[in-house]
Amino acid sequence: MRTLAFQMPDRGGGPTGPRIRVGRPSRRSRTLLMTLGVLAVLGMAFTMFSGFWTDWLWYRSVDYSSVFTTTLSTKIGLFFVFGLLMAAAVGFNIWLAHRLRPPLSAMSVEQQNLDRYRMGIAPYKKWILLAITALVGLVAGASAGSQWRTWLTWVNGVDFGRKDPQFQLDVSFYAFDLPWYRFLLGFGFAAVILSLIAAAVTHYLYGGLRLSSPGAKATGAATGHLSVLLGLFVALKAVAYWLDRYGLAVKSSDFKATDNWTGLRYVDANAYLPAKTILFCIAVICAVLFFATLWRRTWQLPVIGFGLMVLSALLIGGLYPAIVQKFQVQPNEQAKEAPYVAKNIDATRYAYDIGDTEVSPFSGRGAAPDKKPELRGQADQAASIRLLDPNIVSPTFQQRQQIRSYYGFPENLDVDRYTVEGQTQDTVIGLRELDLNGVPKRNWINDHFRYTHGYGVVAAKGTEADNEGLPVFTEYDLPSQGQLGTYQQAVYYGEKTTQYSIVGGPQEEIDYSKDGQEVGTRYQGKSGVSLSNPLNRAAYAVAFSEPQILYSGAIGEGSKILYNRTPKERVEAVAPWLTIDGDPYPAVIGGKIQWIVDAYTTSNGYPYASRTTLGDTTSDSLTTDQRAVIAQQDRVNYIRNSVKATVDAYTGEVKLYEWDTKDPVLKTWMKAFPDTVEPRSAISDQLMAHLRYPQDLFKVQRELLTRYHVEDAETFLSGSEVWQVPDDPTNKVGEAVPPYYLSMKMPGQSEQAFSLTTTFTPNGRDNLSAFMAVNAEAGAEDYGKIRVLKLPTSTTVQGPKQVQSAFNSEQDIAETIRLLSGGDSQVEYGNLLTVPLDEGLLYVEPVYVRGGGLKYPLLRKVLVSYNGQTAFEDTLAQALDKVFGAGGEAQPPEEETPPGEETPPVKGDATLDEALKDVQKAFDAGQEAFKKGDWEAYGRAQEDLEEALKRAEEARAPSAGD
C-alpha cells in the first residue's frame, strides 16, 4: 500500500549571510529578572490581601464581624459553585465533542487546512481545555458572587401574609423567589449557549461539522450532541415562558403617561397570559423534538418545530395582544382597565404604607370676619411657629459659635425637640465638627494626628430670635454649656468628618481651646483599628496609599486608626442590605452625643405596586450630596422605615434597632444576619424621645399620594384629581418644596404634635389642592398617621407660590423689601410654613437680611398671611395681631362675589369695565390652554388674569375722600 507523506515546504532560498550568535542572559541577570518577577507577584498579592485584611479588621473593631464573614462566605460559595458548574458544563461538552470526532477525515481542501490547526494544538489540548474552562468559570463565578443578596433573601425568605390578586401566591414569591429563579434561568441560558458554541467549534475543528466538504454536513454523533444542547436551550425557553406568566405581576409598563406602572392590565390578563401558557406548551414539544434526534439523526422535525415556535411567538405573543389592545381595550379603556387599576391602587397604597391615610374635606376659606379676633389666641395654640430656618441660619451658627477656624457646621442644620423645665420646644441643633480647611498649618501630622475631632453641641430655640435677629442659643460656647446638661462633647464621628485620623499613640491631640490655650487629649474610646503591629501598618499604608503609616514615629503603642467616620457610611457598612436616609441628625442622649439614622428595607418585587426611583422622589430644593439618599437610582415598589440606627459621636459605636416589627423584608434579613439588629424593646425612653418620622420616606409617600390619594379606579383613570408637589417659592432652583418639621395641631387633635408637613397643588396650577401632615413624634399613639386636608376643587385657595407672589407684589411690603435690600444687603426668605387654622390656612415666613458688613443672616421681619390678608412686621406677634385685628389695624378681607353676579363698579366705571373684560379674556385663554395641555400658555394666562384682577380691584376701591 502506498502511503502519503506530508512535509512542510522549504522556507529557504535566500543568501544566508553571517551568523550572529545571540548570547543567553547571564546567570546574574536571570536571577535579577526572576527576583523582580517574584516581587511584582508578591506586591500584587499583598495589595489584594491588604484590602481584605483591612476590611476584616474594621468589621471586627465595630463588633459586626458576622456581617463581613456572612457576606464573604456567601460570595465565595456562589463563586465556586457556579464557577465550577459553568466550567464543568463547557469543559464536558468540549471533551465530548472531541471524543465524538470521526476517526478519519475526508481529504477535502477544507479538512487539509484544518489539519494544520489540529496538528498545532495537539500538544497543548489539555492546557487549552483548562484555560477555556478556567476563563468561563471565573467570569461565571464573579457574576454569581454579585447575587449574594438574591441568594440570602431566597434562602431566608419570610412570607408577607398577603397574596397577589391574579395567581394567589404569597408576595414573598415575587420578592424573594422569582429573582433567584430568574438568575438560575439566566445562568442556564449562558451555560447552554457557551457549551453550544464550544461544542460546535470543536466538532468543526475535528471534522464532525463540514461547511464546504462534499457529502453530509454533520456526522451522526455531532448531530445528536448539538441537538441535545439545542433541546436544552428550547427547554429553558419553555421555563422562561412559564416564569414570564408570574413576571407579568411585577413588570413595568407605560400606562397613563407613566413608566412606573406594574401589574397586569386587561391585555396582560386576557392576551399575554394565555399566550405565555400556549408558548410554554409549544416550547416543550419543540424541545422533545430536538431530543428525539438522538434516535432519528435528522434535524428536519425539530427545525420545523423551532420555526413554528418563533412564528407563534410573533403572532401569539406580539400580534394578538396588539389586536386585543387596539380593538377591545381602546374603545372602552376605562371600563376594561378599571378592575386592574383598582388592584394597582390597593397594592401601591399598602406597599408604600399610605393605605391608612386619612383624607378630610377642608374649605380653606377661613373664619368669618367677626370671628377673627378669637383666632388670635387660637393661632398661638395651633402651632409653635418655627422662625429659625435650619437651612439658612448655619452661617449665623458658624460666625457666632465657631470659636475656632478649624470648626464648622453642616450647611443644613437639624430640627429636634427637647424638654427643658417641663416644656417641650422645637430646637435647631448642630455639632461643631472638625473642618481641616481652617487648620492654621496643613501637614500630615496636623491633618491626621493633632486635629482629629470637633467639639460640642450648639442649639437654639426654633421659635424665637433676640432683638438683633440672632438665634436664642440654649447650648453655646466652648466647651458647650447651657440646657442640655453634662455629656461627652468630643465629636470624632460626624457628617463632615471624612478623613482618617490616627489617635491614642504617642502624639497628643488638640481637644479644644480655653482662654486662648489649646487643651490636649488622647482618645480613650474603644473604636478604631490597632496599628501596633507591622502587618496592620503595612496593610493600611497600602490601602490608603500612604507609606508614612508604615514608618512614622508618630505611630506607636496604643495607636489606632479611625475611618469610615460619617454616620451614613458606618450604618451602610454594617448593614449593606439597608437603604439609608439622607438626613442623619444628632441628639444628646444619656450623657452622649448620638447620631440618629433612619434606615429602610426596600423591594422591587411587590406585585401590582407602582415603582419609584428613590433619587428622584427624595430630591428637593435643599438636597445636597451630603443629604442625598443612598442608592439614589434604586427603583423600588415597597419601602418601610424598619430600622432606627444610632452612631456614637465619640466611640463610633453603631447600634441597629428593629422599628417595624411586622416587616417581612426586615425579618428575612434578620434571619440572614442574626444578632445584628436589637429588638425594639431595647430602645431607651431617652432615645425614643428623639426619634422622628424620616424625611425621605415622607417625600416618597407624598409623591405617591399626588395620584394615589384617589381610591376610585375610574377617577384615577380620568386624571382629574392628580396633584403635584409645588416648587419651593423661596428658592430659585426650581426644585420641590422640602417638607418641614413643625409642632402643630391638625383639625381634630387636642394638642400640638411634632409633625412633618407639606402642601399639594393641582397638576399644572399654583392654587392649593391639599395640605398633608404626619405625626412625627415616635412616642405618640398615632405616630406615622398621615392626614390630608383636601380642598374643594370648586374654589381657589392660594398655594405657596401665589402666597409668595402676593407678599412680593404688595406695595408696602415690596417697598420695605427694597429698603432692606439696599446697599450691599441681601434679603433671604426662610421656610414658608403652612398651618391649618379654623378652616383656613395660616402662612408664616421669616425674612432674613444678610449684609452691612455681616457675613451671616439676621431675622428682621415676619410675613404672615391668612385668608387673603397679609402682614409684614418685625415680630411674629405683631404680624398676627395685625392680621387678626388685635393690637393693630387689620386689613379688610377681600369680598367674595356670589356666582353669577358682577362686581358693581364703585368708581372709574370705564377703567373697571376694561379691567373686567381683561379678566374674562385671560380666564377664557387659561381654560383653553388647560384643555390643550399647553402649560406655558396657561401660565401666561394666569399672569394676565392676576394683573387684570389687580387693576379691577384698584379701579373699584373708594378714594380717600369717598
mmCIF file of N, CA and C in Angstrom, residues 376-452:
data_model
loop_
_atom_site.group_PDB
_atom_site.id
_atom_site.type_symbol
_atom_site.label_atom_id
_atom_site.label_comp_id
_atom_site.label_asym_id
_atom_site.label_seq_id
_atom_site.Cartn_x
_atom_site.Cartn_y
_atom_site.Cartn_z
ATOM 1 N N ARG A 376 -56.882 85.026 67.067
ATOM 2 C CA ARG A 376 -55.545 85.469 67.523
ATOM 3 C C ARG A 376 -55.025 84.550 68.608
ATOM 4 N N GLY A 377 -55.851 84.212 69.562
ATOM 5 C CA GLY A 377 -55.430 83.285 70.611
ATOM 6 C C GLY A 377 -55.276 81.870 70.092
ATOM 7 N N GLN A 378 -56.157 81.475 69.176
ATOM 8 C CA GLN A 378 -56.061 80.128 68.618
ATOM 9 C C GLN A 378 -54.784 79.942 67.803
ATOM 10 N N ALA A 379 -54.308 81.021 67.178
ATOM 11 C CA ALA A 379 -53.089 80.924 66.361
ATOM 12 C C ALA A 379 -51.894 80.514 67.205
ATOM 13 N N ASP A 380 -51.826 81.022 68.436
ATOM 14 C CA ASP A 380 -50.711 80.654 69.313
ATOM 15 C C ASP A 380 -50.785 79.191 69.732
ATOM 16 N N GLN A 381 -52.020 78.664 69.825
ATOM 17 C CA GLN A 381 -52.180 77.280 70.241
ATOM 18 C C GLN A 381 -52.088 76.302 69.068
ATOM 19 N N ALA A 382 -52.320 76.790 67.846
ATOM 20 C CA ALA A 382 -52.344 75.905 66.688
ATOM 21 C C ALA A 382 -50.976 75.342 66.347
ATOM 22 N N ALA A 383 -49.941 76.125 66.608
ATOM 23 C CA ALA A 383 -48.600 75.664 66.251
ATOM 24 C C ALA A 383 -47.552 76.463 66.994
ATOM 25 N N SER A 384 -46.412 75.835 67.201
ATOM 26 C CA SER A 384 -45.224 76.542 67.668
ATOM 27 C C SER A 384 -44.452 76.957 66.423
ATOM 28 N N ILE A 385 -44.775 78.145 65.934
ATOM 29 C CA ILE A 385 -44.224 78.569 64.651
ATOM 30 C C ILE A 385 -42.709 78.676 64.745
ATOM 31 N N ARG A 386 -42.033 77.909 63.895
ATOM 32 C CA ARG A 386 -40.568 77.924 63.907
ATOM 33 C C ARG A 386 -40.061 79.040 63.005
ATOM 34 N N LEU A 387 -39.505 80.083 63.631
ATOM 35 C CA LEU A 387 -38.967 81.224 62.884
ATOM 36 C C LEU A 387 -37.514 81.016 62.477
ATOM 37 N N LEU A 388 -36.855 80.104 63.163
ATOM 38 C CA LEU A 388 -35.441 79.843 62.867
ATOM 39 C C LEU A 388 -35.367 78.763 61.796
ATOM 40 N N ASP A 389 -34.981 79.149 60.599
ATOM 41 C CA ASP A 389 -34.906 78.209 59.483
ATOM 42 C C ASP A 389 -33.561 77.492 59.528
ATOM 43 N N PRO A 390 -33.557 76.167 59.768
ATOM 44 C CA PRO A 390 -32.281 75.436 59.891
ATOM 45 C C PRO A 390 -31.470 75.411 58.612
ATOM 46 N N ASN A 391 -32.095 75.765 57.499
ATOM 47 C CA ASN A 391 -31.397 75.736 56.220
ATOM 48 C C ASN A 391 -30.825 77.095 55.833
ATOM 49 N N ILE A 392 -31.028 78.109 56.693
ATOM 50 C CA ILE A 392 -30.496 79.450 56.434
ATOM 51 C C ILE A 392 -29.522 79.894 57.519
ATOM 52 N N VAL A 393 -29.765 79.478 58.765
ATOM 53 C CA VAL A 393 -29.012 80.062 59.889
ATOM 54 C C VAL A 393 -27.681 79.381 60.160
ATOM 55 N N SER A 394 -27.282 78.404 59.338
ATOM 56 C CA SER A 394 -25.972 77.772 59.565
ATOM 57 C C SER A 394 -24.829 78.795 59.570
ATOM 58 N N PRO A 395 -24.802 79.779 58.642
ATOM 59 C CA PRO A 395 -23.745 80.796 58.715
ATOM 60 C C PRO A 395 -23.772 81.596 60.019
ATOM 61 N N THR A 396 -24.968 81.802 60.580
ATOM 62 C CA THR A 396 -25.060 82.505 61.864
ATOM 63 C C THR A 396 -24.450 81.657 62.965
ATOM 64 N N PHE A 397 -24.756 80.376 62.990
ATOM 65 C CA PHE A 397 -24.114 79.471 63.947
ATOM 66 C C PHE A 397 -22.601 79.507 63.748
ATOM 67 N N GLN A 398 -22.181 79.520 62.495
ATOM 68 C CA GLN A 398 -20.761 79.494 62.172
ATOM 69 C C GLN A 398 -20.053 80.727 62.730
ATOM 70 N N GLN A 399 -20.615 81.890 62.504
ATOM 71 C CA GLN A 399 -19.960 83.123 62.912
ATOM 72 C C GLN A 399 -20.031 83.352 64.416
ATOM 73 N N ARG A 400 -21.136 82.970 65.031
ATOM 74 C CA ARG A 400 -21.320 83.250 66.455
ATOM 75 C C ARG A 400 -20.772 82.149 67.362
ATOM 76 N N GLN A 401 -20.707 80.901 66.821
ATOM 77 C CA GLN A 401 -20.339 79.798 67.704
ATOM 78 C C GLN A 401 -19.231 78.907 67.144
ATOM 79 N N GLN A 402 -18.589 79.344 66.079
ATOM 80 C CA GLN A 402 -17.490 78.550 65.535
ATOM 81 C C GLN A 402 -16.308 78.518 66.500
ATOM 82 N N ILE A 403 -16.022 79.641 67.130
ATOM 83 C CA ILE A 403 -14.958 79.812 68.132
ATOM 84 C C ILE A 403 -13.576 79.680 67.502
ATOM 85 N N ARG A 404 -13.298 78.583 66.826
ATOM 86 C CA ARG A 404 -12.004 78.363 66.170
ATOM 87 C C ARG A 404 -12.228 78.092 64.687
ATOM 88 N N SER A 405 -11.263 78.492 63.862
ATOM 89 C CA SER A 405 -11.424 78.381 62.405
ATOM 90 C C SER A 405 -11.471 76.938 61.936
ATOM 91 N N TYR A 406 -10.987 76.014 62.736
ATOM 92 C CA TYR A 406 -10.981 74.619 62.318
ATOM 93 C C TYR A 406 -12.238 73.870 62.767
ATOM 94 N N TYR A 407 -13.268 74.601 63.161
ATOM 95 C CA TYR A 407 -14.569 74.014 63.431
ATOM 96 C C TYR A 407 -15.571 74.504 62.383
ATOM 97 N N GLY A 408 -16.579 73.722 62.122
ATOM 98 C CA GLY A 408 -17.595 74.120 61.157
ATOM 99 C C GLY A 408 -18.908 73.408 61.431
ATOM 100 N N PHE A 409 -19.967 73.927 60.825
ATOM 101 C CA PHE A 409 -21.301 73.349 60.948
ATOM 102 C C PHE A 409 -21.780 72.892 59.577
ATOM 103 N N PRO A 410 -22.690 71.908 59.537
ATOM 104 C CA PRO A 410 -23.254 71.495 58.251
ATOM 105 C C PRO A 410 -24.011 72.646 57.599
ATOM 106 N N GLU A 411 -24.132 72.594 56.292
ATOM 107 C CA GLU A 411 -24.865 73.635 55.562
ATOM 108 C C GLU A 411 -26.329 73.665 55.976
ATOM 109 N N ASN A 412 -26.888 72.481 56.267
ATOM 110 C CA ASN A 412 -28.275 72.372 56.718
ATOM 111 C C ASN A 412 -28.273 71.830 58.137
ATOM 112 N N LEU A 413 -28.759 72.625 59.079
ATOM 113 C CA LEU A 413 -28.857 72.173 60.459
ATOM 114 C C LEU A 413 -30.089 71.284 60.624
ATOM 115 N N ASP A 414 -30.287 70.769 61.827
ATOM 116 C CA ASP A 414 -31.381 69.829 62.057
ATOM 117 C C ASP A 414 -32.375 70.389 63.066
ATOM 118 N N VAL A 415 -33.593 69.861 63.001
ATOM 119 C CA VAL A 415 -34.663 70.245 63.922
ATOM 120 C C VAL A 415 -34.989 69.051 64.812
ATOM 121 N N ASP A 416 -34.972 69.276 66.109
ATOM 122 C CA ASP A 416 -35.306 68.248 67.090
ATOM 123 C C ASP A 416 -36.160 68.907 68.162
ATOM 124 N N ARG A 417 -36.554 68.164 69.162
ATOM 125 C CA ARG A 417 -37.275 68.779 70.273
ATOM 126 C C ARG A 417 -36.667 68.308 71.577
ATOM 127 N N TYR A 418 -36.590 69.246 72.524
ATOM 128 C CA TYR A 418 -36.016 68.991 73.840
ATOM 129 C C TYR A 418 -36.976 69.498 74.900
ATOM 130 N N THR A 419 -37.037 68.781 76.002
ATOM 131 C CA THR A 419 -37.873 69.185 77.123
ATOM 132 C C THR A 419 -36.992 69.843 78.171
ATOM 133 N N VAL A 420 -37.247 71.126 78.428
ATOM 134 C CA VAL A 420 -36.484 71.904 79.396
ATOM 135 C C VAL A 420 -37.464 72.495 80.396
ATOM 136 N N GLU A 421 -37.242 72.172 81.664
ATOM 137 C CA GLU A 421 -38.118 72.652 82.739
ATOM 138 C C GLU A 421 -39.576 72.315 82.452
ATOM 139 N N GLY A 422 -39.810 71.104 81.966
ATOM 140 C CA GLY A 422 -41.161 70.621 81.730
ATOM 141 C C GLY A 422 -41.791 71.094 80.444
ATOM 142 N N GLN A 423 -41.121 71.952 79.694
ATOM 143 C CA GLN A 423 -41.664 72.475 78.446
ATOM 144 C C GLN A 423 -40.896 71.881 77.261
ATOM 145 N N THR A 424 -41.638 71.336 76.304
ATOM 146 C CA THR A 424 -41.017 70.794 75.092
ATOM 147 C C THR A 424 -40.970 71.880 74.036
ATOM 148 N N GLN A 425 -39.808 72.079 73.465
ATOM 149 C CA GLN A 425 -39.656 73.134 72.465
ATOM 150 C C GLN A 425 -38.909 72.613 71.246
ATOM 151 N N ASP A 426 -39.333 73.093 70.069
ATOM 152 C CA ASP A 426 -38.603 72.777 68.844
ATOM 153 C C ASP A 426 -37.251 73.461 68.890
ATOM 154 N N THR A 427 -36.217 72.717 68.542
ATOM 155 C CA THR A 427 -34.848 73.201 68.690
ATOM 156 C C THR A 427 -34.074 72.982 67.404
ATOM 157 N N VAL A 428 -33.343 74.004 66.989
ATOM 158 C CA VAL A 428 -32.422 73.880 65.862
ATOM 159 C C VAL A 428 -31.052 73.529 66.431
ATOM 160 N N ILE A 429 -30.460 72.460 65.925
ATOM 161 C CA ILE A 429 -29.257 71.917 66.550
ATOM 162 C C ILE A 429 -28.203 71.576 65.502
ATOM 163 N N GLY A 430 -26.951 71.725 65.866
ATOM 164 C CA GLY A 430 -25.830 71.348 65.012
ATOM 165 C C GLY A 430 -24.611 71.038 65.863
ATOM 166 N N LEU A 431 -23.714 70.242 65.324
ATOM 167 C CA LEU A 431 -22.468 69.910 66.022
ATOM 168 C C LEU A 431 -21.328 70.745 65.479
ATOM 169 N N ARG A 432 -20.442 71.119 66.378
ATOM 170 C CA ARG A 432 -19.236 71.860 65.995
ATOM 171 C C ARG A 432 -18.213 70.818 65.540
ATOM 172 N N GLU A 433 -18.235 70.521 64.221
ATOM 173 C CA GLU A 433 -17.397 69.446 63.683
ATOM 174 C C GLU A 433 -16.070 69.989 63.165
ATOM 175 N N LEU A 434 -15.119 69.074 63.022
ATOM 176 C CA LEU A 434 -13.786 69.446 62.547
ATOM 177 C C LEU A 434 -13.835 69.829 61.072
ATOM 178 N N ASP A 435 -13.201 70.957 60.740
ATOM 179 C CA ASP A 435 -13.063 71.416 59.353
ATOM 180 C C ASP A 435 -11.579 71.670 59.094
ATOM 181 N N LEU A 436 -10.934 70.724 58.422
ATOM 182 C CA LEU A 436 -9.485 70.826 58.220
ATOM 183 C C LEU A 436 -9.087 72.033 57.387
ATOM 184 N N ASN A 437 -10.017 72.589 56.613
ATOM 185 C CA ASN A 437 -9.680 73.770 55.816
ATOM 186 C C ASN A 437 -9.317 74.966 56.683
ATOM 187 N N GLY A 438 -9.721 74.925 57.947
ATOM 188 C CA GLY A 438 -9.397 76.031 58.851
ATOM 189 C C GLY A 438 -8.184 75.790 59.722
ATOM 190 N N VAL A 439 -7.500 74.669 59.529
ATOM 191 C CA VAL A 439 -6.294 74.388 60.318
ATOM 192 C C VAL A 439 -5.201 75.387 59.938
ATOM 193 N N PRO A 440 -4.565 76.038 60.921
ATOM 194 C CA PRO A 440 -3.576 77.087 60.609
ATOM 195 C C PRO A 440 -2.438 76.612 59.714
ATOM 196 N N LYS A 441 -1.929 75.408 59.965
ATOM 197 C CA LYS A 441 -0.812 74.895 59.181
ATOM 198 C C LYS A 441 -1.115 73.464 58.778
ATOM 199 N N ARG A 442 -1.301 73.254 57.476
ATOM 200 C CA ARG A 442 -1.676 71.931 56.987
ATOM 201 C C ARG A 442 -0.435 71.090 56.728
ATOM 202 N N ASN A 443 -0.371 69.932 57.363
ATOM 203 C CA ASN A 443 0.628 68.907 57.066
ATOM 204 C C ASN A 443 0.078 67.573 57.530
ATOM 205 N N TRP A 444 0.813 66.514 57.252
ATOM 206 C CA TRP A 444 0.280 65.170 57.537
ATOM 207 C C TRP A 444 0.028 64.960 59.019
ATOM 208 N N ILE A 445 0.914 65.444 59.868
ATOM 209 C CA ILE A 445 0.748 65.284 61.317
ATOM 210 C C ILE A 445 -0.458 66.071 61.805
ATOM 211 N N ASN A 446 -0.585 67.320 61.408
ATOM 212 C CA ASN A 446 -1.716 68.129 61.849
ATOM 213 C C ASN A 446 -3.044 67.556 61.337
ATOM 214 N N ASP A 447 -3.065 67.145 60.075
ATOM 215 C CA ASP A 447 -4.314 66.677 59.480
ATOM 216 C C ASP A 447 -4.798 65.370 60.078
ATOM 217 N N HIS A 448 -3.890 64.503 60.483
ATOM 218 C CA HIS A 448 -4.299 63.155 60.882
ATOM 219 C C HIS A 448 -3.969 62.787 62.326
ATOM 220 N N PHE A 449 -3.174 63.598 63.032
ATOM 221 C CA PHE A 449 -2.797 63.262 64.404
ATOM 222 C C PHE A 449 -3.210 64.339 65.412
ATOM 223 N N ARG A 450 -3.051 65.608 65.056
ATOM 224 C CA ARG A 450 -3.305 66.700 66.007
ATOM 225 C C ARG A 450 -4.768 67.149 65.976
ATOM 226 N N TYR A 451 -5.267 67.456 64.785
ATOM 227 C CA TYR A 451 -6.649 67.901 64.645
ATOM 228 C C TYR A 451 -7.489 66.695 64.208
ATOM 229 N N THR A 452 -8.137 66.085 65.180
ATOM 230 C CA THR A 452 -8.791 64.798 64.926
ATOM 231 C C THR A 452 -10.300 64.824 65.134
#
